[in-house]
Structure formats: structure tokens, C-alpha cells
Amino acid sequence: MNLREWMNQNSAVVTIIAVVLLLVSLGVIIMTLTPKQVGRVVDVYFMDTDDGKLFVDKSDQLPPVVAPSGKDGVRAFIFSCSDCGDEASHFVGWLETYTPAAKKAIEAPVEGPEGGMDNYELIENGHMVADPVSKKWVPANSEYGFKIMDMIQNKCGDEAPKPCFPGR
């Protein structure tokens, strides 16, 4: 029995296979043509390292950025123990920046089968945080880096500090 005879005798099976192949093909086409989801860009706070003043920029900007003074601006994580609408209750939890090498590695990821994993350690070690008072920069993934980011938990008593964003 040749293929043509088998297909004629099993037309229901052939129809099911054809429909499944059509649906899979449509799914592949739709997934290929659908744009990738991009993270939402919002306004966030930055601190001018020259004068210590806060300013607003977009969340897709990697620090350091150019501050209004022309000097470096670093990301400032702002919190409140009450309502974020009350700017008098705001406090800086910690500051964040990247070393020049880490920022370059993030902005121009390595192409290839590893997908930039070669730069993972460089980026992790170049992600820096600082206490807003001492402004001493340490790696975010270090023991002291974690302590800096955890210190805000005690600032609001029994309440959890609320993260605040500009205009919200």
C-alpha cells in the first residue's frame, strides 16, 4: 500500500494532522510577530552628588546619570512611614549606582550563546549601594550592602516603610 492509498483510507487522521499543523504554524507566526513585552518606565528619584538635592528621571536610566548640576546623579530610594503624598515624611533609604565597567556591560550586553553571562560577575560586583549619610559605596551583594538596604526596616516602628515615587 502506498502513501496515497493510506491517506485516502485514513482521511480523518490526515485531516486531524493537517489541522494540528495549521494551528501550530499560526501559533509560531503570532508569537514571532508579537512585540516583546518591555518593562514599564516610570519616574524615580535620583540624588545630585554635588549638592545632595533630589531630582526626577526615568527608571530606565542607569546611574550614574548627569545631574542638574552637571555632576553625577545616583539613584535614591525614597520611603515614607506615612503617606507618600506628604513629602515632609520622605526619607532616603539608600543610594545606588554602578561602576563604569558594570554600567557599560549592562548597556552593551555581550552577544552569543552565553547571552552576556560572561559579564554577570562584573555587573554584580559593580552594582554599588551607599548609606545616604556616610555615602560610602559598597557592593550591593556584600554583607554591608545588604545591611544598608535592611536598615530602613527599623525606621517606621512596627510599620513597614512605603516606597515612594514622584507624583504618586
CSV table of N, CA and C in Angstrom, one decimal:
chain,number,residue,atom,x,y,z
A,1,MET,N,0.9,-1.2,0.0
A,1,MET,CA,0.0,0.0,0.0
A,1,MET,C,0.9,1.2,0.0
A,2,ASN,N,0.7,2.1,-0.9
A,2,ASN,CA,1.5,3.3,-1.0
A,2,ASN,C,0.8,4.4,-0.1
A,3,LEU,N,1.5,5.5,0.0
A,3,LEU,CA,1.1,6.6,0.9
A,3,LEU,C,-0.2,7.2,0.5
A,4,ARG,N,-0.4,7.4,-0.8
A,4,ARG,CA,-1.7,8.0,-1.3
A,4,ARG,C,-2.9,7.1,-0.9
A,5,GLU,N,-2.7,5.8,-1.1
A,5,GLU,CA,-3.8,4.9,-0.7
A,5,GLU,C,-4.1,5.0,0.8
A,6,TRP,N,-3.0,5.0,1.6
A,6,TRP,CA,-3.2,5.1,3.1
A,6,TRP,C,-3.9,6.4,3.4
A,7,MET,N,-3.6,7.5,2.8
A,7,MET,CA,-4.2,8.8,3.1
A,7,MET,C,-5.7,8.7,2.7
A,8,ASN,N,-6.0,8.1,1.6
A,8,ASN,CA,-7.4,8.0,1.2
A,8,ASN,C,-8.2,7.2,2.1
A,9,GLN,N,-7.6,6.1,2.7
A,9,GLN,CA,-8.3,5.2,3.6
A,9,GLN,C,-8.4,5.8,5.0
A,10,ASN,N,-7.5,6.7,5.4
A,10,ASN,CA,-7.5,7.3,6.7
A,10,ASN,C,-7.6,8.8,6.6
A,11,SER,N,-8.6,9.3,5.9
A,11,SER,CA,-8.8,10.7,5.7
A,11,SER,C,-9.1,11.5,7.0
A,12,ALA,N,-9.7,10.9,8.0
A,12,ALA,CA,-9.9,11.6,9.3
A,12,ALA,C,-8.6,11.8,10.0
A,13,VAL,N,-7.7,10.9,10.0
A,13,VAL,CA,-6.4,11.1,10.7
A,13,VAL,C,-5.6,12.1,9.9
A,14,VAL,N,-5.6,12.1,8.6
A,14,VAL,CA,-4.9,13.1,7.8
A,14,VAL,C,-5.5,14.5,8.1
A,15,THR,N,-6.8,14.6,8.2
A,15,THR,CA,-7.4,15.9,8.5
A,15,THR,C,-7.0,16.4,9.8
A,16,ILE,N,-7.0,15.6,10.8
A,16,ILE,CA,-6.6,16.0,12.2
A,16,ILE,C,-5.1,16.5,12.2
A,17,ILE,N,-4.3,15.7,11.5
A,17,ILE,CA,-2.9,16.1,11.5
A,17,ILE,C,-2.7,17.4,10.8
A,18,ALA,N,-3.4,17.6,9.7
A,18,ALA,CA,-3.3,18.9,9.0
A,18,ALA,C,-3.8,20.1,9.8
A,19,VAL,N,-4.9,19.9,10.6
A,19,VAL,CA,-5.4,21.0,11.4
A,19,VAL,C,-4.4,21.3,12.5
A,20,VAL,N,-3.8,20.3,13.1
A,20,VAL,CA,-2.9,20.5,14.2
A,20,VAL,C,-1.6,21.2,13.7
A,21,LEU,N,-1.1,20.8,12.5
A,21,LEU,CA,0.0,21.5,11.9
A,21,LEU,C,-0.4,23.0,11.6
A,22,LEU,N,-1.6,23.2,11.1
A,22,LEU,CA,-2.0,24.6,10.8
A,22,LEU,C,-2.1,25.5,12.1
A,23,LEU,N,-2.6,24.9,13.2
A,23,LEU,CA,-2.7,25.6,14.5
A,23,LEU,C,-1.3,25.9,15.0
A,24,VAL,N,-0.4,25.0,14.9
A,24,VAL,CA,1.0,25.2,15.4
A,24,VAL,C,1.7,26.2,14.6
A,25,SER,N,1.5,26.2,13.3
A,25,SER,CA,2.1,27.2,12.4
A,25,SER,C,1.5,28.6,12.7
A,26,LEU,N,0.2,28.7,12.9
A,26,LEU,CA,-0.4,30.0,13.3
A,26,LEU,C,0.2,30.5,14.6
A,27,GLY,N,0.3,29.6,15.6
A,27,GLY,CA,0.9,30.0,16.9
A,27,GLY,C,2.3,30.5,16.8
A,28,VAL,N,3.1,29.9,16.0
A,28,VAL,CA,4.5,30.3,15.7
A,28,VAL,C,4.5,31.7,15.1
A,29,ILE,N,3.7,31.9,14.1
A,29,ILE,CA,3.6,33.2,13.4
A,29,ILE,C,3.2,34.3,14.3
A,30,ILE,N,2.2,34.0,15.1
A,30,ILE,CA,1.7,35.0,16.1
A,30,ILE,C,2.8,35.4,17.1
A,31,MET,N,3.5,34.4,17.6
A,31,MET,CA,4.5,34.6,18.7
A,31,MET,C,5.7,35.4,18.1
A,32,THR,N,6.0,35.1,16.8
A,32,THR,CA,7.1,35.8,16.1
A,32,THR,C,6.8,37.2,15.9
A,33,LEU,N,5.6,37.5,15.5
A,33,LEU,CA,5.2,38.9,15.1
A,33,LEU,C,4.8,39.8,16.3
A,34,THR,N,4.4,39.1,17.4
A,34,THR,CA,4.0,39.9,18.6
A,34,THR,C,5.2,40.6,19.2
A,35,PRO,N,5.2,41.9,19.5
A,35,PRO,CA,6.3,42.5,20.1
A,35,PRO,C,6.6,42.0,21.5
A,36,LYS,N,7.8,42.0,21.9
A,36,LYS,CA,8.2,41.6,23.2
A,36,LYS,C,7.7,42.6,24.2
A,37,GLN,N,7.3,42.1,25.4
A,37,GLN,CA,6.9,43.0,26.5
A,37,GLN,C,8.1,43.7,27.0
A,38,VAL,N,8.0,45.0,27.1
A,38,VAL,CA,9.1,45.8,27.7
A,38,VAL,C,8.7,46.3,29.0
A,39,GLY,N,9.7,46.4,30.0
A,39,GLY,CA,9.4,46.9,31.3
A,39,GLY,C,8.8,48.3,31.3
A,40,ARG,N,7.9,48.6,32.2
A,40,ARG,CA,7.3,49.9,32.2
A,40,ARG,C,8.3,50.9,32.8
A,41,VAL,N,8.4,52.0,32.1
A,41,VAL,CA,9.3,53.1,32.5
A,41,VAL,C,8.5,54.1,33.4
A,42,VAL,N,9.0,54.3,34.6
A,42,VAL,CA,8.3,55.3,35.5
A,42,VAL,C,9.3,56.3,35.9
A,43,ASP,N,8.8,57.4,36.5
A,43,ASP,CA,9.7,58.4,37.1
A,43,ASP,C,10.2,57.9,38.5
A,44,VAL,N,11.5,58.1,38.7
A,44,VAL,CA,12.1,57.7,40.0
A,44,VAL,C,13.0,58.8,40.5
A,45,TYR,N,13.4,58.7,41.8
A,45,TYR,CA,14.2,59.8,42.3
A,45,TYR,C,15.7,59.5,42.1
A,46,PHE,N,16.5,60.5,41.9
A,46,PHE,CA,17.9,60.5,41.9
A,46,PHE,C,18.5,61.6,42.8
A,47,MET,N,19.7,61.4,43.2
A,47,MET,CA,20.3,62.5,44.1
A,47,MET,C,21.5,63.0,43.4
A,48,ASP,N,21.6,64.3,43.4
A,48,ASP,CA,22.8,65.0,42.8
A,48,ASP,C,23.9,64.9,43.8
A,49,THR,N,25.0,64.3,43.4
A,49,THR,CA,26.2,64.1,44.3
A,49,THR,C,26.9,65.4,44.6
A,50,ASP,N,26.6,66.4,43.8
A,50,ASP,CA,27.3,67.7,44.1
A,50,ASP,C,26.6,68.5,45.2
A,51,ASP,N,25.3,68.5,45.2
A,51,ASP,CA,24.6,69.3,46.2
A,51,ASP,C,23.6,68.5,47.1
A,52,GLY,N,23.5,67.2,46.8
A,52,GLY,CA,22.6,66.4,47.7
A,52,GLY,C,21.1,66.6,47.4
A,53,LYS,N,20.7,67.3,46.4
A,53,LYS,CA,19.3,67.5,46.1
A,53,LYS,C,18.8,66.4,45.3
A,54,LEU,N,17.5,66.1,45.5
A,54,LEU,CA,16.8,65.1,44.7
A,54,LEU,C,16.3,65.7,43.4
A,55,PHE,N,16.3,64.9,42.4
A,55,PHE,CA,15.7,65.2,41.1
A,55,PHE,C,15.1,64.0,40.5
A,56,VAL,N,14.2,64.2,39.5
A,56,VAL,CA,13.5,63.1,38.9
A,56,VAL,C,14.0,62.8,37.5
A,57,ASP,N,14.1,61.5,37.3
A,57,ASP,CA,14.5,61.0,35.9
A,57,ASP,C,13.7,59.7,35.7
A,58,LYS,N,13.9,59.1,34.6
A,58,LYS,CA,13.2,57.8,34.2
A,58,LYS,C,13.9,56.6,34.8
A,59,SER,N,13.1,55.6,35.1
A,59,SER,CA,13.7,54.3,35.7
A,59,SER,C,14.6,53.5,34.8
A,60,ASP,N,14.5,53.8,33.5
A,60,ASP,CA,15.4,53.1,32.6
A,60,ASP,C,16.8,53.7,32.5
A,61,GLN,N,17.0,54.7,33.3
A,61,GLN,CA,18.4,55.4,33.3
A,61,GLN,C,19.2,54.7,34.3
A,62,LEU,N,20.4,54.2,33.9
A,62,LEU,CA,21.3,53.5,34.9
A,62,LEU,C,22.2,54.6,35.5
A,63,PRO,N,22.3,54.6,36.8
A,63,PRO,CA,23.2,55.5,37.5
A,63,PRO,C,24.6,55.1,37.3
A,64,PRO,N,25.5,56.0,37.3
A,64,PRO,CA,25.3,57.5,37.4
A,64,PRO,C,24.8,58.1,36.2
A,65,VAL,N,23.9,59.1,36.4
A,65,VAL,CA,23.4,59.9,35.3
A,65,VAL,C,23.9,61.3,35.5
A,66,VAL,N,23.7,62.2,34.5
A,66,VAL,CA,24.1,63.6,34.6
A,66,VAL,C,23.0,64.3,35.4
A,67,ALA,N,23.4,64.9,36.5
A,67,ALA,CA,22.5,65.6,37.4
A,67,ALA,C,22.3,67.0,36.9
A,68,PRO,N,21.4,67.8,37.4
A,68,PRO,CA,21.2,69.1,37.0
A,68,PRO,C,22.4,70.0,37.2
A,69,SER,N,23.3,69.7,38.2
A,69,SER,CA,24.5,70.5,38.4
A,69,SER,C,25.6,70.2,37.4
A,70,GLY,N,25.4,69.1,36.6
A,70,GLY,CA,26.4,68.7,35.7
A,70,GLY,C,27.3,67.6,36.2
A,71,LYS,N,27.1,67.3,37.5
A,71,LYS,CA,27.9,66.3,38.2
A,71,LYS,C,27.1,65.0,38.1
A,72,ASP,N,27.6,63.9,38.8
A,72,ASP,CA,26.9,62.6,38.8
A,72,ASP,C,25.6,62.7,39.6
A,73,GLY,N,24.6,61.9,39.1
A,73,GLY,CA,23.4,61.7,39.9
A,73,GLY,C,23.3,60.2,40.1
A,74,VAL,N,22.9,59.8,41.3
A,74,VAL,CA,22.8,58.4,41.7
A,74,VAL,C,21.3,58.2,42.1
A,75,ARG,N,20.9,56.9,41.9
A,75,ARG,CA,19.5,56.6,42.2
A,75,ARG,C,19.3,56.7,43.7
A,76,ALA,N,18.2,57.3,44.1
A,76,ALA,CA,17.9,57.4,45.5
A,76,ALA,C,16.6,56.7,45.8
A,77,PHE,N,16.6,55.8,46.7
A,77,PHE,CA,15.4,55.0,47.1
A,77,PHE,C,14.7,55.7,48.2
A,78,ILE,N,13.5,56.3,47.9
A,78,ILE,CA,12.8,57.1,48.9
A,78,ILE,C,11.6,56.4,49.5
A,79,PHE,N,11.5,56.5,50.8
A,79,PHE,CA,10.5,55.8,51.6
A,79,PHE,C,9.7,56.8,52.5
A,80,SER,N,8.6,56.4,53.0
A,80,SER,CA,7.8,57.2,54.0
A,80,SER,C,7.2,56.2,55.0
A,81,CYS,N,7.1,56.7,56.2
A,81,CYS,CA,6.4,55.9,57.3
A,81,CYS,C,4.9,56.2,57.2
A,82,SER,N,4.5,57.2,56.5
A,82,SER,CA,3.1,57.5,56.5
A,82,SER,C,2.7,57.6,55.0
A,83,ASP,N,2.1,58.7,54.6
A,83,ASP,CA,1.6,58.8,53.2
A,83,ASP,C,2.7,59.4,52.3
A,84,CYS,N,2.9,58.8,51.2
A,84,CYS,CA,3.9,59.2,50.3
A,84,CYS,C,3.6,60.6,49.7
A,85,GLY,N,2.3,61.0,49.8
A,85,GLY,CA,1.9,62.3,49.3
A,85,GLY,C,2.5,63.5,50.2
A,86,ASP,N,2.9,63.1,51.4
A,86,ASP,CA,3.4,64.1,52.4
A,86,ASP,C,4.9,64.0,52.2
A,87,GLU,N,5.5,65.0,51.4
A,87,GLU,CA,6.9,65.0,51.1
A,87,GLU,C,7.8,65.2,52.4
A,88,ALA,N,7.2,65.8,53.4
A,88,ALA,CA,8.0,66.0,54.6
A,88,ALA,C,8.3,64.7,55.3
A,89,SER,N,7.5,63.7,55.1
A,89,SER,CA,7.7,62.4,55.7
A,89,SER,C,8.7,61.5,54.9
A,90,HIS,N,9.1,61.9,53.8
A,90,HIS,CA,10.1,61.2,52.9
A,90,HIS,C,11.5,61.1,53.6
A,91,PHE,N,12.1,59.9,53.4
A,91,PHE,CA,13.5,59.8,53.8
A,91,PHE,C,14.2,58.9,52.7
A,92,VAL,N,15.5,59.1,52.6
A,92,VAL,CA,16.3,58.3,51.6
A,92,VAL,C,16.7,57.0,52.3
A,93,GLY,N,16.3,55.9,51.7
A,93,GLY,CA,16.6,54.6,52.3
A,93,GLY,C,18.1,54.3,52.0
A,94,TRP,N,18.4,54.4,50.7
A,94,TRP,CA,19.8,54.1,50.3
A,94,TRP,C,20.0,54.7,48.9
A,95,LEU,N,21.3,54.8,48.5
A,95,LEU,CA,21.6,55.3,47.2
A,95,LEU,C,22.2,54.1,46.4
A,96,GLU,N,22.1,54.2,45.1
A,96,GLU,CA,22.5,53.1,44.2
A,96,GLU,C,23.2,53.7,43.0
A,97,THR,N,24.3,53.1,42.6
A,97,THR,CA,25.0,53.4,41.3
A,97,THR,C,25.7,52.2,40.8
A,98,TYR,N,26.3,52.3,39.7
A,98,TYR,CA,27.1,51.2,39.1
A,98,TYR,C,28.5,51.8,38.7
A,99,THR,N,29.5,50.9,38.8
A,99,THR,CA,30.8,51.3,38.3
A,99,THR,C,30.8,51.5,36.8
A,100,PRO,N,31.7,52.2,36.3
A,100,PRO,CA,31.7,52.4,34.8
A,100,PRO,C,31.7,51.1,34.0
A,101,ALA,N,32.5,50.2,34.5
A,101,ALA,CA,32.6,48.9,33.8
A,101,ALA,C,31.3,48.1,33.8
A,102,ALA,N,30.6,48.1,35.0
A,102,ALA,CA,29.3,47.4,35.1
A,102,ALA,C,28.3,48.1,34.3
A,103,LYS,N,28.2,49.4,34.3
A,103,LYS,CA,27.2,50.2,33.5
A,103,LYS,C,27.4,49.9,32.0
A,104,LYS,N,28.7,49.8,31.6
A,104,LYS,CA,29.0,49.6,30.2
A,104,LYS,C,28.5,48.1,29.8
A,105,ALA,N,28.8,47.2,30.7
A,105,ALA,CA,28.4,45.8,30.5
A,105,ALA,C,26.8,45.6,30.4
A,106,ILE,N,26.1,46.4,31.2
A,106,ILE,CA,24.6,46.4,31.1
A,106,ILE,C,24.1,47.0,29.8
A,107,GLU,N,24.7,48.2,29.5
A,107,GLU,CA,24.2,48.9,28.3
A,107,GLU,C,24.6,48.3,27.0
A,108,ALA,N,25.6,47.5,27.0
A,108,ALA,CA,26.1,46.9,25.7
A,108,ALA,C,26.3,45.4,26.0
A,109,PRO,N,25.2,44.6,26.2
A,109,PRO,CA,25.4,43.2,26.6
A,109,PRO,C,26.2,42.4,25.5
A,110,VAL,N,26.9,41.4,25.9
A,110,VAL,CA,27.6,40.5,25.0
A,110,VAL,C,26.7,39.7,24.2
A,111,GLU,N,26.9,39.6,23.0
A,111,GLU,CA,26.1,38.7,22.1
A,111,GLU,C,26.7,37.3,22.1
A,112,GLY,N,26.0,36.3,21.8
A,112,GLY,CA,26.5,35.0,21.7
A,112,GLY,C,25.7,34.0,22.5
A,113,PRO,N,26.2,32.7,22.5
A,113,PRO,CA,25.4,31.7,23.2
A,113,PRO,C,25.3,31.9,24.7
A,114,GLU,N,26.2,32.5,25.3
A,114,GLU,CA,26.1,32.8,26.8
A,114,GLU,C,25.2,33.9,27.1
A,115,GLY,N,24.8,34.7,26.1
A,115,GLY,CA,23.9,35.8,26.3
A,115,GLY,C,24.3,36.8,27.4
A,116,GLY,N,25.6,37.1,27.5
A,116,GLY,CA,26.1,38.1,28.4
A,116,GLY,C,26.4,37.5,29.8
A,117,MET,N,26.3,36.2,30.0
A,117,MET,CA,26.6,35.7,31.3
A,117,MET,C,28.1,35.8,31.7
A,118,ASP,N,28.9,36.1,30.7
A,118,ASP,CA,30.3,36.3,31.0
A,118,ASP,C,30.5,37.6,31.8
A,119,ASN,N,29.6,38.5,31.7
A,119,ASN,CA,29.7,39.8,32.4
A,119,ASN,C,28.9,39.8,33.7
A,120,TYR,N,28.3,38.6,34.1
A,120,TYR,CA,27.5,38.6,35.3
A,120,TYR,C,28.2,39.0,36.5
A,121,GLU,N,29.4,38.5,36.7
A,121,GLU,CA,30.2,38.8,37.9
A,121,GLU,C,30.6,40.3,37.9
A,122,LEU,N,31.0,40.8,36.8
A,122,LEU,CA,31.4,42.2,36.6
A,122,LEU,C,30.2,43.1,37.0
A,123,ILE,N,29.0,42.7,36.5
A,123,ILE,CA,27.8,43.5,36.8
A,123,ILE,C,27.5,43.4,38.3
A,124,GLU,N,27.4,42.2,38.8
A,124,GLU,CA,27.1,42.0,40.3
A,124,GLU,C,28.1,42.8,41.2
A,125,ASN,N,29.3,42.7,40.9
A,125,ASN,CA,30.3,43.4,41.8
A,125,ASN,C,30.4,44.9,41.5
A,126,GLY,N,29.9,45.3,40.4
A,126,GLY,CA,29.8,46.7,40.1
A,126,GLY,C,28.5,47.4,40.5
A,127,HIS,N,27.6,46.7,41.0
A,127,HIS,CA,26.3,47.3,41.5
A,127,HIS,C,26.6,47.7,42.9
A,128,MET,N,26.6,49.1,43.1
A,128,MET,CA,27.0,49.6,44.4
A,128,MET,C,25.8,50.3,45.1
A,129,VAL,N,25.9,50.2,46.4
A,129,VAL,CA,24.9,51.0,47.3
A,129,VAL,C,25.6,51.7,48.3
A,130,ALA,N,25.0,52.8,48.9
A,130,ALA,CA,25.6,53.6,49.9
A,130,ALA,C,24.5,54.0,50.9
A,131,ASP,N,24.9,54.1,52.1
A,131,ASP,CA,24.1,54.7,53.2
A,131,ASP,C,24.0,56.2,52.8
A,132,PRO,N,22.8,56.8,52.9
A,132,PRO,CA,22.7,58.2,52.5
A,132,PRO,C,23.4,59.2,53.4
A,133,VAL,N,23.8,58.8,54.6
A,133,VAL,CA,24.5,59.7,55.5
A,133,VAL,C,26.0,59.6,55.2
A,134,SER,N,26.6,58.4,55.2
A,134,SER,CA,28.0,58.3,55.1
A,134,SER,C,28.5,58.3,53.6
A,135,LYS,N,27.6,58.0,52.7
A,135,LYS,CA,27.8,57.9,51.3
A,135,LYS,C,29.1,57.1,50.9
A,136,LYS,N,29.3,56.1,51.7
A,136,LYS,CA,30.4,55.1,51.5
A,136,LYS,C,29.9,54.0,50.6
A,137,TRP,N,30.4,53.9,49.4
A,137,TRP,CA,29.9,52.9,48.4
A,137,TRP,C,30.5,51.5,48.7
A,138,VAL,N,29.6,50.5,48.7
A,138,VAL,CA,30.0,49.1,48.9
A,138,VAL,C,29.2,48.3,47.8
A,139,PRO,N,29.7,47.1,47.5
A,139,PRO,CA,28.9,46.3,46.6
A,139,PRO,C,27.5,45.9,47.2
A,140,ALA,N,26.5,46.0,46.4
A,140,ALA,CA,25.1,45.7,46.8
A,140,ALA,C,25.0,44.3,47.3
A,141,ASN,N,25.8,43.4,46.8
A,141,ASN,CA,25.6,42.0,47.2
A,141,ASN,C,26.6,41.6,48.3
A,142,SER,N,27.2,42.6,49.0
A,142,SER,CA,28.1,42.3,50.1
A,142,SER,C,27.2,42.3,51.4
A,143,GLU,N,27.8,41.8,52.5
A,143,GLU,CA,27.2,41.8,53.7
A,143,GLU,C,26.7,43.2,54.2
A,144,TYR,N,27.6,44.2,54.0
A,144,TYR,CA,27.3,45.6,54.4
A,144,TYR,C,26.3,46.2,53.4
A,145,GLY,N,26.3,45.8,52.2
A,145,GLY,CA,25.3,46.2,51.2
A,145,GLY,C,23.9,45.8,51.6
A,146,PHE,N,23.8,44.6,52.0
A,146,PHE,CA,22.5,44.1,52.5
A,146,PHE,C,22.1,44.8,53.8
A,147,LYS,N,23.0,45.1,54.7
A,147,LYS,CA,22.7,45.8,55.9
A,147,LYS,C,22.2,47.2,55.6
A,148,ILE,N,22.8,47.9,54.6
A,148,ILE,CA,22.3,49.2,54.2
A,148,ILE,C,20.9,49.2,53.8
A,149,MET,N,20.6,48.2,52.9
A,149,MET,CA,19.2,48.1,52.4
A,149,MET,C,18.2,47.6,53.4
A,150,ASP,N,18.7,46.9,54.5
A,150,ASP,CA,17.8,46.4,55.5
A,150,ASP,C,17.6,47.5,56.6
A,151,MET,N,18.4,48.5,56.7
A,151,MET,CA,18.3,49.5,57.8
A,151,MET,C,17.0,50.2,57.8
A,152,ILE,N,16.4,50.4,56.7
A,152,ILE,CA,15.1,51.1,56.6
A,152,ILE,C,14.0,50.4,57.4
A,153,GLN,N,14.1,49.1,57.6
A,153,GLN,CA,13.0,48.4,58.2
A,153,GLN,C,12.8,48.8,59.7
A,154,ASN,N,13.8,49.4,60.3
A,154,ASN,CA,13.6,49.9,61.7
A,154,ASN,C,13.1,51.3,61.8
A,155,LYS,N,13.0,52.0,60.7
A,155,LYS,CA,12.7,53.5,60.7
A,155,LYS,C,11.3,53.8,61.0
A,156,CYS,N,10.4,52.9,60.8
A,156,CYS,CA,9.0,53.2,61.0
A,156,CYS,C,8.3,52.4,62.1
A,157,GLY,N,9.1,52.0,63.1
A,157,GLY,CA,8.5,51.2,64.2
A,157,GLY,C,7.9,49.9,63.8
A,158,ASP,N,6.7,49.7,64.1
A,158,ASP,CA,6.0,48.4,63.7
A,158,ASP,C,5.5,48.4,62.2
A,159,GLU,N,5.5,49.5,61.6
A,159,GLU,CA,5.0,49.6,60.2
A,159,GLU,C,6.1,49.4,59.2
A,160,ALA,N,5.8,48.8,58.1
A,160,ALA,CA,6.8,48.7,57.0
A,160,ALA,C,6.9,50.0,56.3
A,161,PRO,N,8.1,50.5,56.0
A,161,PRO,CA,8.2,51.7,55.2
A,161,PRO,C,7.6,51.5,53.8
A,162,LYS,N,7.0,52.6,53.3
A,162,LYS,CA,6.4,52.5,52.0
A,162,LYS,C,7.3,53.2,51.0
A,163,PRO,N,7.6,52.5,49.9
A,163,PRO,CA,8.4,53.1,48.8
A,163,PRO,C,7.6,54.2,48.1
A,164,CYS,N,8.3,55.3,47.9
A,164,CYS,CA,7.6,56.5,47.3
A,164,CYS,C,8.2,56.8,45.9
A,165,PHE,N,7.4,57.2,45.0
A,165,PHE,CA,7.8,57.6,43.6
A,165,PHE,C,7.2,58.9,43.3
A,166,PRO,N,7.9,59.7,42.5
A,166,PRO,CA,7.5,61.0,42.2
A,166,PRO,C,6.1,61.1,41.6
A,167,GLY,N,5.3,62.0,42.1
A,167,GLY,CA,3.9,62.2,41.5
A,167,GLY,C,2.9,61.2,42.0
A,168,ARG,N,3.3,60.3,43.0
A,168,ARG,CA,2.3,59.3,43.4
A,168,ARG,C,2.1,59.5,44.9
